[in-house]
């Protein structure tokens, strides 16, 4: 795919210090005019700035060490963006994190981080950047969701729900903006080998729950995503194998999915549910 569609653009990439976000910056660097990189790890962003300048010495690079969990900091960043006169043509809402494990055992700080980064910051950045796109008469938004957003996923309950929000929000926003020359695309990847898995895993290991044959390399995910934005596609699930499996899963009725969830729980050694009619009659806890 040629990235010439993005020639001279101003791009904002959140979560640019690693994985998919960093790859977006690398693939866009040869053609875009300005790029704004956002993440918490300033040293990573600084290193990326140097790398991008080697790829394209004319590229204007701005980086902001920003914690997207902190709403006041996000507001300040948006104010800076407005005052700087940088009109974002392509907004890539990529930053996000997961948490693998049962909700009942989760750490609130991590749950809250998912809600703030995956949902609140993405929505607020979109809210603040859309007016300048409307003013300039065009723009593109690429929101990074996940295949996990298509159905409830035990052990990724909040993450999957947060991504369901991203997918739903993106589709509705796209419909609202059809007459405004602003496109909205939602990227729904399956497993991509990045730091995401060690961040999501509570023990910090690099474990993926899905098999290798559905894994798609980060370079391909980004290539396909940029092609989808250029073609004004509503949604992308990278990888033909994953797309096929997902179609079958989505066809299955919810009661089948619930059976699978139950089987999975039993495979993990949990006892069969024994819910009494009277909730007041306490029973020994199995959770
Ligand atoms: N990898 C996968 O298998 C996969 C699958 C489906 C969807 N996704 C989605 O793809 C997106 C990118 O994930 P990835 O795979 O590239 O993961 P990654 O390698 O862990 O990168 C995540 C990025 O998000 C940034 N980030 C996290 N918390 C942040 C915060 N509080 N403030 C600012 N930035 C923050 C991180 O930067 P700092 O840590 O420096 O802040 C990092 O740059 C996410 O939305 C994820 O949900 C990934």
CSV table of N, CA and C in Angstrom, one decimal, residues 123-278:
chain,number,residue,atom,x,y,z
A,123,UNK,N,-12.1,9.2,24.0
A,123,UNK,CA,-13.3,10.0,23.7
A,123,UNK,C,-13.0,11.5,23.8
A,124,UNK,N,-12.3,11.9,24.9
A,124,UNK,CA,-12.0,13.3,25.0
A,124,UNK,C,-11.1,13.9,23.9
A,125,UNK,N,-10.1,13.1,23.6
A,125,UNK,CA,-9.2,13.6,22.5
A,125,UNK,C,-10.0,13.8,21.2
A,126,UNK,N,-10.9,12.8,20.9
A,126,UNK,CA,-11.7,12.9,19.7
A,126,UNK,C,-12.6,14.2,19.8
A,127,UNK,N,-13.2,14.4,21.0
A,127,UNK,CA,-14.0,15.6,21.2
A,127,UNK,C,-13.3,16.9,21.0
A,128,UNK,N,-12.1,16.9,21.5
A,128,UNK,CA,-11.3,18.2,21.3
A,128,UNK,C,-10.7,18.4,19.9
A,129,UNK,N,-10.4,17.3,19.2
A,129,UNK,CA,-9.8,17.5,17.9
A,129,UNK,C,-10.7,17.6,16.8
A,130,UNK,N,-11.9,17.0,16.9
A,130,UNK,CA,-12.9,17.1,15.9
A,130,UNK,C,-13.2,18.5,15.4
A,131,UNK,N,-13.4,19.5,16.3
A,131,UNK,CA,-13.7,20.8,15.8
A,131,UNK,C,-12.7,21.4,14.8
A,132,UNK,N,-11.4,21.1,15.0
A,132,UNK,CA,-10.4,21.6,14.0
A,132,UNK,C,-10.5,20.9,12.7
A,133,UNK,N,-10.9,19.6,12.7
A,133,UNK,CA,-11.1,18.8,11.5
A,133,UNK,C,-12.3,19.4,10.7
A,134,UNK,N,-13.3,19.7,11.5
A,134,UNK,CA,-14.5,20.3,10.8
A,134,UNK,C,-14.2,21.6,10.2
A,135,UNK,N,-13.4,22.4,10.9
A,135,UNK,CA,-13.0,23.7,10.4
A,135,UNK,C,-12.2,23.6,9.1
A,136,UNK,N,-11.2,22.6,9.1
A,136,UNK,CA,-10.4,22.5,7.9
A,136,UNK,C,-11.1,21.7,6.8
A,137,UNK,N,-12.2,21.2,7.1
A,137,UNK,CA,-13.1,20.5,6.0
A,137,UNK,C,-12.8,19.1,5.8
A,138,UNK,N,-11.8,18.5,6.5
A,138,UNK,CA,-11.5,17.1,6.3
A,138,UNK,C,-10.7,16.5,7.5
A,139,UNK,N,-10.6,15.2,7.5
A,139,UNK,CA,-9.8,14.6,8.6
A,139,UNK,C,-10.1,13.1,8.6
A,140,UNK,N,-9.3,12.4,9.4
A,140,UNK,CA,-9.5,11.0,9.6
A,140,UNK,C,-9.2,10.6,11.0
A,141,UNK,N,-10.0,9.7,11.5
A,141,UNK,CA,-9.8,9.2,12.9
A,141,UNK,C,-9.7,7.7,12.8
A,142,UNK,N,-8.6,7.2,13.5
A,142,UNK,CA,-8.4,5.7,13.5
A,142,UNK,C,-8.4,5.3,15.0
A,143,UNK,N,-9.5,4.6,15.4
A,143,UNK,CA,-9.5,4.2,16.8
A,143,UNK,C,-9.1,2.8,16.9
A,144,UNK,N,-8.2,2.5,17.9
A,144,UNK,CA,-7.7,1.1,18.0
A,144,UNK,C,-8.6,0.4,19.1
A,145,UNK,N,-9.4,-0.6,18.6
A,145,UNK,CA,-10.2,-1.4,19.5
A,145,UNK,C,-9.5,-2.7,19.6
A,146,UNK,N,-10.3,-3.8,19.5
A,146,UNK,CA,-9.8,-5.2,19.6
A,146,UNK,C,-10.9,-6.1,19.2
A,147,UNK,N,-10.5,-7.4,18.8
A,147,UNK,CA,-11.5,-8.4,18.6
A,147,UNK,C,-12.2,-8.7,19.9
A,148,UNK,N,-11.5,-8.4,21.0
A,148,UNK,CA,-12.2,-8.7,22.3
A,148,UNK,C,-13.4,-7.8,22.5
A,149,UNK,N,-13.6,-6.8,21.7
A,149,UNK,CA,-14.7,-5.9,21.8
A,149,UNK,C,-16.0,-6.5,21.1
A,150,UNK,N,-15.8,-7.6,20.4
A,150,UNK,CA,-17.0,-8.1,19.7
A,150,UNK,C,-17.9,-9.0,20.6
A,151,UNK,N,-17.3,-9.5,21.7
A,151,UNK,CA,-18.1,-10.4,22.6
A,151,UNK,C,-17.6,-10.3,24.0
A,152,UNK,N,-18.4,-10.7,25.0
A,152,UNK,CA,-17.9,-10.7,26.4
A,152,UNK,C,-16.8,-11.7,26.5
A,153,UNK,N,-15.7,-11.4,27.2
A,153,UNK,CA,-14.5,-12.3,27.3
A,153,UNK,C,-14.2,-12.4,28.8
A,154,UNK,N,-14.6,-13.6,29.4
A,154,UNK,CA,-14.2,-13.8,30.8
A,154,UNK,C,-12.7,-13.8,30.9
A,155,UNK,N,-12.2,-13.3,32.0
A,155,UNK,CA,-10.8,-13.0,32.3
A,155,UNK,C,-10.2,-11.8,31.6
A,156,UNK,N,-11.1,-11.2,30.7
A,156,UNK,CA,-10.7,-9.9,30.2
A,156,UNK,C,-12.0,-9.0,30.2
A,157,UNK,N,-12.7,-9.2,31.3
A,157,UNK,CA,-14.1,-8.6,31.3
A,157,UNK,C,-14.1,-7.1,31.0
A,158,UNK,N,-13.3,-6.3,31.8
A,158,UNK,CA,-13.4,-4.9,31.6
A,158,UNK,C,-12.7,-4.5,30.3
A,159,UNK,N,-11.6,-5.1,30.0
A,159,UNK,CA,-10.9,-4.8,28.8
A,159,UNK,C,-11.8,-5.0,27.6
A,160,UNK,N,-12.5,-6.1,27.5
A,160,UNK,CA,-13.4,-6.4,26.4
A,160,UNK,C,-14.5,-5.4,26.3
A,161,UNK,N,-15.1,-5.1,27.5
A,161,UNK,CA,-16.2,-4.1,27.6
A,161,UNK,C,-15.7,-2.7,27.1
A,162,UNK,N,-14.5,-2.4,27.5
A,162,UNK,CA,-13.9,-1.1,27.1
A,162,UNK,C,-13.8,-1.0,25.6
A,163,UNK,N,-13.4,-2.1,25.0
A,163,UNK,CA,-13.2,-2.2,23.5
A,163,UNK,C,-14.5,-2.2,22.8
A,164,UNK,N,-15.5,-2.8,23.4
A,164,UNK,CA,-16.9,-2.8,22.8
A,164,UNK,C,-17.3,-1.4,22.7
A,165,UNK,N,-17.0,-0.6,23.7
A,165,UNK,CA,-17.3,0.9,23.7
A,165,UNK,C,-16.6,1.5,22.5
A,166,UNK,N,-15.3,1.2,22.4
A,166,UNK,CA,-14.5,1.9,21.3
A,166,UNK,C,-15.1,1.5,19.9
A,167,UNK,N,-15.5,0.3,19.7
A,167,UNK,CA,-16.0,-0.1,18.4
A,167,UNK,C,-17.4,0.5,18.2
A,168,UNK,N,-18.2,0.5,19.2
A,168,UNK,CA,-19.6,1.1,19.1
A,168,UNK,C,-19.5,2.6,18.9
A,169,UNK,N,-18.7,3.3,19.7
A,169,UNK,CA,-18.5,4.7,19.5
A,169,UNK,C,-18.0,5.1,18.1
A,170,UNK,N,-17.0,4.3,17.6
A,170,UNK,CA,-16.4,4.6,16.3
A,170,UNK,C,-17.4,4.5,15.2
A,171,UNK,N,-18.2,3.4,15.3
A,171,UNK,CA,-19.2,3.2,14.2
A,171,UNK,C,-20.3,4.3,14.2
A,172,UNK,N,-20.7,4.7,15.4
A,172,UNK,CA,-21.8,5.7,15.5
A,172,UNK,C,-21.2,7.1,15.1
A,173,UNK,N,-20.0,7.3,15.5
A,173,UNK,CA,-19.4,8.6,15.1
A,173,UNK,C,-19.2,8.7,13.6
A,174,UNK,N,-18.8,7.6,13.0
A,174,UNK,CA,-18.6,7.5,11.5
A,174,UNK,C,-19.9,7.9,10.8
A,175,UNK,N,-21.0,7.3,11.3
A,175,UNK,CA,-22.3,7.5,10.7
A,175,UNK,C,-22.7,9.0,10.9
A,176,UNK,N,-22.4,9.6,12.0
A,176,UNK,CA,-22.7,11.0,12.2
A,176,UNK,C,-21.9,11.9,11.3
A,177,UNK,N,-20.7,11.5,11.0
A,177,UNK,CA,-19.7,12.4,10.3
A,177,UNK,C,-19.7,12.1,8.8
A,178,UNK,N,-20.6,11.3,8.3
A,178,UNK,CA,-20.6,10.9,6.8
A,178,UNK,C,-20.6,12.1,5.9
A,179,UNK,N,-21.3,13.1,6.3
A,179,UNK,CA,-21.5,14.3,5.4
A,179,UNK,C,-20.4,15.3,5.7
A,180,UNK,N,-19.5,15.1,6.6
A,180,UNK,CA,-18.5,16.1,7.0
A,180,UNK,C,-17.1,15.9,6.4
A,181,UNK,N,-16.9,14.9,5.6
A,181,UNK,CA,-15.6,14.7,5.0
A,181,UNK,C,-14.6,14.2,6.1
A,182,UNK,N,-15.1,13.7,7.2
A,182,UNK,CA,-14.2,13.2,8.2
A,182,UNK,C,-14.5,11.7,8.3
A,183,UNK,N,-13.5,10.9,8.1
A,183,UNK,CA,-13.7,9.4,8.1
A,183,UNK,C,-13.3,8.9,9.5
A,184,UNK,N,-14.0,7.8,9.9
A,184,UNK,CA,-13.7,7.1,11.1
A,184,UNK,C,-13.5,5.7,10.8
A,185,UNK,N,-12.4,5.1,11.2
A,185,UNK,CA,-12.1,3.7,11.0
A,185,UNK,C,-11.8,3.1,12.4
A,186,UNK,N,-12.3,1.9,12.6
A,186,UNK,CA,-11.9,1.2,13.8
A,186,UNK,C,-11.1,0.0,13.5
A,187,UNK,N,-10.0,-0.1,14.2
A,187,UNK,CA,-9.1,-1.3,14.0
A,187,UNK,C,-9.3,-2.3,15.2
A,188,UNK,N,-9.6,-3.5,14.8
A,188,UNK,CA,-9.9,-4.5,15.8
A,188,UNK,C,-8.9,-5.7,15.7
A,189,UNK,N,-7.7,-5.5,16.2
A,189,UNK,CA,-6.8,-6.6,16.0
A,189,UNK,C,-7.0,-7.8,17.0
A,190,UNK,N,-6.6,-9.0,16.6
A,190,UNK,CA,-6.4,-10.1,17.5
A,190,UNK,C,-5.0,-10.0,18.1
A,191,UNK,N,-4.4,-11.1,18.4
A,191,UNK,CA,-3.1,-11.0,19.0
A,191,UNK,C,-2.0,-10.5,18.1
A,192,UNK,N,-1.3,-9.5,18.6
A,192,UNK,CA,-0.2,-8.9,17.9
A,192,UNK,C,1.0,-8.9,18.9
A,193,UNK,N,2.2,-9.4,18.5
A,193,UNK,CA,3.3,-9.6,19.5
A,193,UNK,C,3.9,-8.2,19.9
A,194,UNK,N,3.4,-7.7,21.0
A,194,UNK,CA,3.9,-6.4,21.5
A,194,UNK,C,4.0,-6.5,23.0
A,195,UNK,N,4.3,-5.4,23.7
A,195,UNK,CA,4.4,-5.4,25.1
A,195,UNK,C,3.0,-5.6,25.8
A,196,UNK,N,2.0,-5.4,25.0
A,196,UNK,CA,0.6,-5.5,25.5
A,196,UNK,C,0.4,-6.7,26.4
A,197,UNK,N,0.9,-7.8,26.0
A,197,UNK,CA,0.6,-9.1,26.8
A,197,UNK,C,1.3,-9.1,28.1
A,198,UNK,N,2.5,-8.6,28.2
A,198,UNK,CA,3.1,-8.6,29.5
A,198,UNK,C,2.5,-7.5,30.4
A,199,UNK,N,2.0,-6.4,29.8
A,199,UNK,CA,1.3,-5.4,30.6
A,199,UNK,C,0.0,-5.9,31.2
A,200,UNK,N,-0.7,-6.7,30.3
A,200,UNK,CA,-2.0,-7.2,30.7
A,200,UNK,C,-1.9,-8.4,31.7
A,201,UNK,N,-0.9,-9.2,31.6
A,201,UNK,CA,-0.7,-10.3,32.5
A,201,UNK,C,-0.4,-9.9,33.9
A,202,UNK,N,-1.1,-10.4,34.8
A,202,UNK,CA,-0.9,-9.9,36.2
A,202,UNK,C,0.4,-10.3,36.8
A,203,UNK,N,1.0,-11.4,36.2
A,203,UNK,CA,2.3,-11.8,36.7
A,203,UNK,C,3.4,-11.2,35.8
A,204,UNK,N,3.0,-10.4,34.8
A,204,UNK,CA,4.0,-9.7,34.0
A,204,UNK,C,4.7,-10.6,32.9
A,205,UNK,N,4.1,-11.9,32.7
A,205,UNK,CA,4.7,-12.7,31.7
A,205,UNK,C,4.1,-12.4,30.3
A,206,UNK,N,4.9,-12.8,29.3
A,206,UNK,CA,4.5,-12.4,27.9
A,206,UNK,C,3.6,-13.4,27.3
A,207,UNK,N,2.5,-13.8,28.0
A,207,UNK,CA,1.7,-14.9,27.6
A,207,UNK,C,0.5,-14.4,26.7
A,208,UNK,N,0.3,-15.1,25.6
A,208,UNK,CA,-0.9,-14.8,24.8
A,208,UNK,C,-1.9,-16.0,25.0
A,209,UNK,N,-3.2,-15.6,25.0
A,209,UNK,CA,-4.1,-16.7,25.3
A,209,UNK,C,-4.6,-17.4,24.0
A,210,UNK,N,-4.4,-16.7,22.8
A,210,UNK,CA,-4.8,-17.3,21.5
A,210,UNK,C,-3.6,-17.9,20.8
A,211,UNK,N,-3.9,-18.9,20.0
A,211,UNK,CA,-2.8,-19.6,19.3
A,211,UNK,C,-2.0,-18.8,18.3
A,212,UNK,N,-0.8,-19.2,18.0
A,212,UNK,CA,0.1,-18.5,17.2
A,212,UNK,C,-0.5,-18.2,15.8
A,213,UNK,N,-1.3,-19.2,15.3
A,213,UNK,CA,-1.7,-19.0,13.9
A,213,UNK,C,-2.7,-17.9,13.7
A,214,UNK,N,-3.2,-17.3,14.7
A,214,UNK,CA,-4.0,-16.1,14.5
A,214,UNK,C,-3.3,-14.8,14.8
A,215,UNK,N,-2.0,-15.0,15.2
A,215,UNK,CA,-1.2,-13.8,15.4
A,215,UNK,C,-0.8,-13.1,14.1
A,216,UNK,N,-0.8,-11.8,14.1
A,216,UNK,CA,-0.5,-11.0,12.9
A,216,UNK,C,0.7,-10.0,13.3
A,217,UNK,N,1.8,-10.0,12.5
A,217,UNK,CA,2.9,-9.1,12.9
A,217,UNK,C,2.5,-7.6,12.9
A,218,UNK,N,3.1,-6.9,13.8
A,218,UNK,CA,2.7,-5.5,14.0
A,218,UNK,C,2.8,-4.7,12.7
A,219,UNK,N,3.8,-5.0,11.9
A,219,UNK,CA,4.0,-4.2,10.6
A,219,UNK,C,2.8,-4.4,9.7
A,220,UNK,N,2.3,-5.7,9.6
A,220,UNK,CA,1.2,-5.9,8.8
A,220,UNK,C,-0.1,-5.3,9.3
A,221,UNK,N,-0.3,-5.3,10.6
A,221,UNK,CA,-1.4,-4.7,11.2
A,221,UNK,C,-1.5,-3.2,10.8
A,222,UNK,N,-0.3,-2.6,10.9
A,222,UNK,CA,-0.3,-1.1,10.6
A,222,UNK,C,-0.4,-0.8,9.1
A,223,UNK,N,0.2,-1.7,8.3
A,223,UNK,CA,0.0,-1.5,6.8
A,223,UNK,C,-1.5,-1.6,6.5
A,224,UNK,N,-2.1,-2.6,6.9
A,224,UNK,CA,-3.5,-2.8,6.6
A,224,UNK,C,-4.4,-1.7,7.2
A,225,UNK,N,-4.0,-1.2,8.3
A,225,UNK,CA,-4.8,-0.2,9.0
A,225,UNK,C,-4.7,1.1,8.1
A,226,UNK,N,-3.5,1.5,7.7
A,226,UNK,CA,-3.4,2.7,7.0
A,226,UNK,C,-4.1,2.6,5.6
A,227,UNK,N,-4.0,1.4,5.0
A,227,UNK,CA,-4.8,1.2,3.8
A,227,UNK,C,-6.3,1.3,4.0
A,228,UNK,N,-6.7,0.8,5.1
A,228,UNK,CA,-8.2,1.0,5.5
A,228,UNK,C,-8.6,2.4,5.6
A,229,UNK,N,-7.7,3.2,6.3
A,229,UNK,CA,-8.1,4.6,6.4
A,229,UNK,C,-8.1,5.3,5.1
A,230,UNK,N,-7.1,5.0,4.3
A,230,UNK,CA,-7.0,5.6,2.9
A,230,UNK,C,-8.2,5.2,2.1
A,231,UNK,N,-8.7,4.0,2.3
A,231,UNK,CA,-9.9,3.6,1.5
A,231,UNK,C,-11.2,3.9,2.2
A,232,UNK,N,-11.2,4.6,3.3
A,232,UNK,CA,-12.4,5.0,4.1
A,232,UNK,C,-13.2,3.8,4.5
A,233,UNK,N,-12.5,2.8,5.0
A,233,UNK,CA,-13.2,1.5,5.4
A,233,UNK,C,-13.6,1.8,6.9
A,234,UNK,N,-14.8,1.2,7.2
A,234,UNK,CA,-15.3,1.4,8.6
A,234,UNK,C,-14.6,0.6,9.6
A,235,UNK,N,-14.1,-0.6,9.3
A,235,UNK,CA,-13.6,-1.5,10.3
A,235,UNK,C,-12.6,-2.4,9.7
A,236,UNK,N,-11.6,-2.8,10.5
A,236,UNK,CA,-10.6,-3.7,10.0
A,236,UNK,C,-10.3,-4.7,11.1
A,237,UNK,N,-10.4,-6.0,10.8
A,237,UNK,CA,-9.9,-7.1,11.6
A,237,UNK,C,-8.7,-7.7,10.8
A,238,UNK,N,-7.5,-7.4,11.2
A,238,UNK,CA,-6.4,-7.9,10.4
A,238,UNK,C,-6.2,-9.4,10.5
A,239,UNK,N,-5.9,-10.0,9.3
A,239,UNK,CA,-5.6,-11.4,9.3
A,239,UNK,C,-6.8,-12.2,8.8
A,240,UNK,N,-6.7,-13.0,7.7
A,240,UNK,CA,-7.8,-13.7,7.2
A,240,UNK,C,-8.3,-14.8,8.1
A,241,UNK,N,-7.3,-15.5,8.8
A,241,UNK,CA,-7.7,-16.6,9.7
A,241,UNK,C,-8.6,-16.1,10.8
A,242,UNK,N,-8.1,-15.0,11.4
A,242,UNK,CA,-8.9,-14.4,12.5
A,242,UNK,C,-10.3,-13.9,12.1
A,243,UNK,N,-10.3,-13.3,10.9
A,243,UNK,CA,-11.6,-12.8,10.4
A,243,UNK,C,-12.6,-14.0,10.2
A,244,UNK,N,-12.0,-15.1,9.7
A,244,UNK,CA,-12.9,-16.3,9.5
A,244,UNK,C,-13.4,-16.8,10.8
A,245,UNK,N,-12.5,-17.0,11.7
A,245,UNK,CA,-12.9,-17.5,13.1
A,245,UNK,C,-13.9,-16.6,13.7
A,246,UNK,N,-13.7,-15.3,13.6
A,246,UNK,CA,-14.6,-14.3,14.2
A,246,UNK,C,-16.0,-14.4,13.6
A,247,UNK,N,-16.0,-14.5,12.3
A,247,UNK,CA,-17.4,-14.6,11.7
A,247,UNK,C,-18.1,-15.8,12.2
A,248,UNK,N,-17.4,-16.9,12.4
A,248,UNK,CA,-18.1,-18.1,12.9
A,248,UNK,C,-18.6,-17.9,14.4
A,249,UNK,N,-17.7,-17.3,15.2
A,249,UNK,CA,-18.0,-17.0,16.6
A,249,UNK,C,-19.2,-16.1,16.7
A,250,UNK,N,-19.2,-15.1,15.9
A,250,UNK,CA,-20.3,-14.1,15.9
A,250,UNK,C,-21.6,-14.7,15.5
A,251,UNK,N,-21.6,-15.7,14.7
A,251,UNK,CA,-22.8,-16.4,14.3
A,251,UNK,C,-23.4,-17.2,15.4
A,252,UNK,N,-22.5,-17.7,16.3
A,252,UNK,CA,-23.0,-18.6,17.4
A,252,UNK,C,-23.9,-17.8,18.4
A,253,UNK,N,-25.1,-18.4,18.7
A,253,UNK,CA,-25.9,-17.7,19.7
A,253,UNK,C,-25.3,-17.6,21.1
A,254,UNK,N,-25.8,-16.6,21.8
A,254,UNK,CA,-25.2,-16.3,23.1
A,254,UNK,C,-25.2,-17.5,24.1
A,255,UNK,N,-26.3,-18.4,24.0
A,255,UNK,CA,-26.4,-19.5,25.0
A,255,UNK,C,-25.2,-20.5,24.7
A,256,UNK,N,-24.8,-20.6,23.4
A,256,UNK,CA,-23.7,-21.5,23.1
A,256,UNK,C,-22.4,-20.9,23.7
A,257,UNK,N,-22.3,-19.6,23.6
A,257,UNK,CA,-21.1,-18.9,24.2
A,257,UNK,C,-21.0,-19.1,25.7
A,258,UNK,N,-22.2,-19.0,26.3
A,258,UNK,CA,-22.3,-19.2,27.8
A,258,UNK,C,-21.9,-20.7,28.2
A,259,UNK,N,-22.3,-21.6,27.3
A,259,UNK,CA,-21.9,-23.0,27.6
A,259,UNK,C,-20.3,-23.1,27.5
A,260,UNK,N,-19.8,-22.5,26.5
A,260,UNK,CA,-18.3,-22.5,26.3
A,260,UNK,C,-17.6,-21.9,27.6
A,261,UNK,N,-18.2,-20.8,28.0
A,261,UNK,CA,-17.6,-20.1,29.2
A,261,UNK,C,-17.6,-21.1,30.4
A,262,UNK,N,-18.8,-21.8,30.6
A,262,UNK,CA,-18.9,-22.7,31.7
A,262,UNK,C,-17.9,-23.9,31.6
A,263,UNK,N,-17.8,-24.4,30.4
A,263,UNK,CA,-16.8,-25.5,30.1
A,263,UNK,C,-15.4,-25.1,30.5
A,264,UNK,N,-15.1,-23.8,30.1
A,264,UNK,CA,-13.7,-23.3,30.3
A,264,UNK,C,-13.5,-23.2,31.8
A,265,UNK,N,-14.5,-22.7,32.5
A,265,UNK,CA,-14.4,-22.6,34.0
A,265,UNK,C,-14.1,-23.9,34.6
A,266,UNK,N,-14.9,-24.9,34.1
A,266,UNK,CA,-14.7,-26.3,34.7
A,266,UNK,C,-13.3,-26.9,34.4
A,267,UNK,N,-12.9,-26.6,33.2
A,267,UNK,CA,-11.5,-27.0,32.8
A,267,UNK,C,-10.5,-26.4,33.7
A,268,UNK,N,-10.8,-25.2,34.3
A,268,UNK,CA,-9.8,-24.6,35.2
A,268,UNK,C,-10.0,-25.1,36.6
A,269,UNK,N,-10.9,-26.1,36.8
A,269,UNK,CA,-11.1,-26.8,38.1
A,269,UNK,C,-12.1,-26.2,39.0
A,270,UNK,N,-12.9,-25.2,38.5
A,270,UNK,CA,-13.9,-24.6,39.4
A,270,UNK,C,-15.1,-25.6,39.5
A,271,UNK,N,-15.7,-25.6,40.7
A,271,UNK,CA,-16.9,-26.5,40.9
A,271,UNK,C,-18.1,-26.0,40.2
A,272,UNK,N,-19.0,-26.9,39.9
A,272,UNK,CA,-20.3,-26.6,39.2
A,272,UNK,C,-21.1,-25.5,40.1
A,273,UNK,N,-21.7,-24.6,39.4
A,273,UNK,CA,-22.5,-23.6,40.1
A,273,UNK,C,-23.6,-24.2,40.9
A,274,UNK,N,-23.9,-23.7,42.1
A,274,UNK,CA,-25.0,-24.2,43.0
A,274,UNK,C,-25.8,-23.1,43.6
A,275,UNK,N,-26.4,-22.3,42.7
A,275,UNK,CA,-27.1,-21.1,43.2
A,275,UNK,C,-28.4,-21.5,43.8
A,276,UNK,N,-28.6,-21.1,45.1
A,276,UNK,CA,-29.8,-21.4,45.8
A,276,UNK,C,-30.9,-20.4,45.4
A,277,UNK,N,-32.2,-20.8,45.5
A,277,UNK,CA,-33.3,-19.9,45.2
A,277,UNK,C,-33.3,-18.7,46.1
A,278,UNK,N,-33.0,-19.0,47.4
A,278,UNK,CA,-33.0,-17.9,48.4
A,278,UNK,C,-31.6,-17.4,48.5
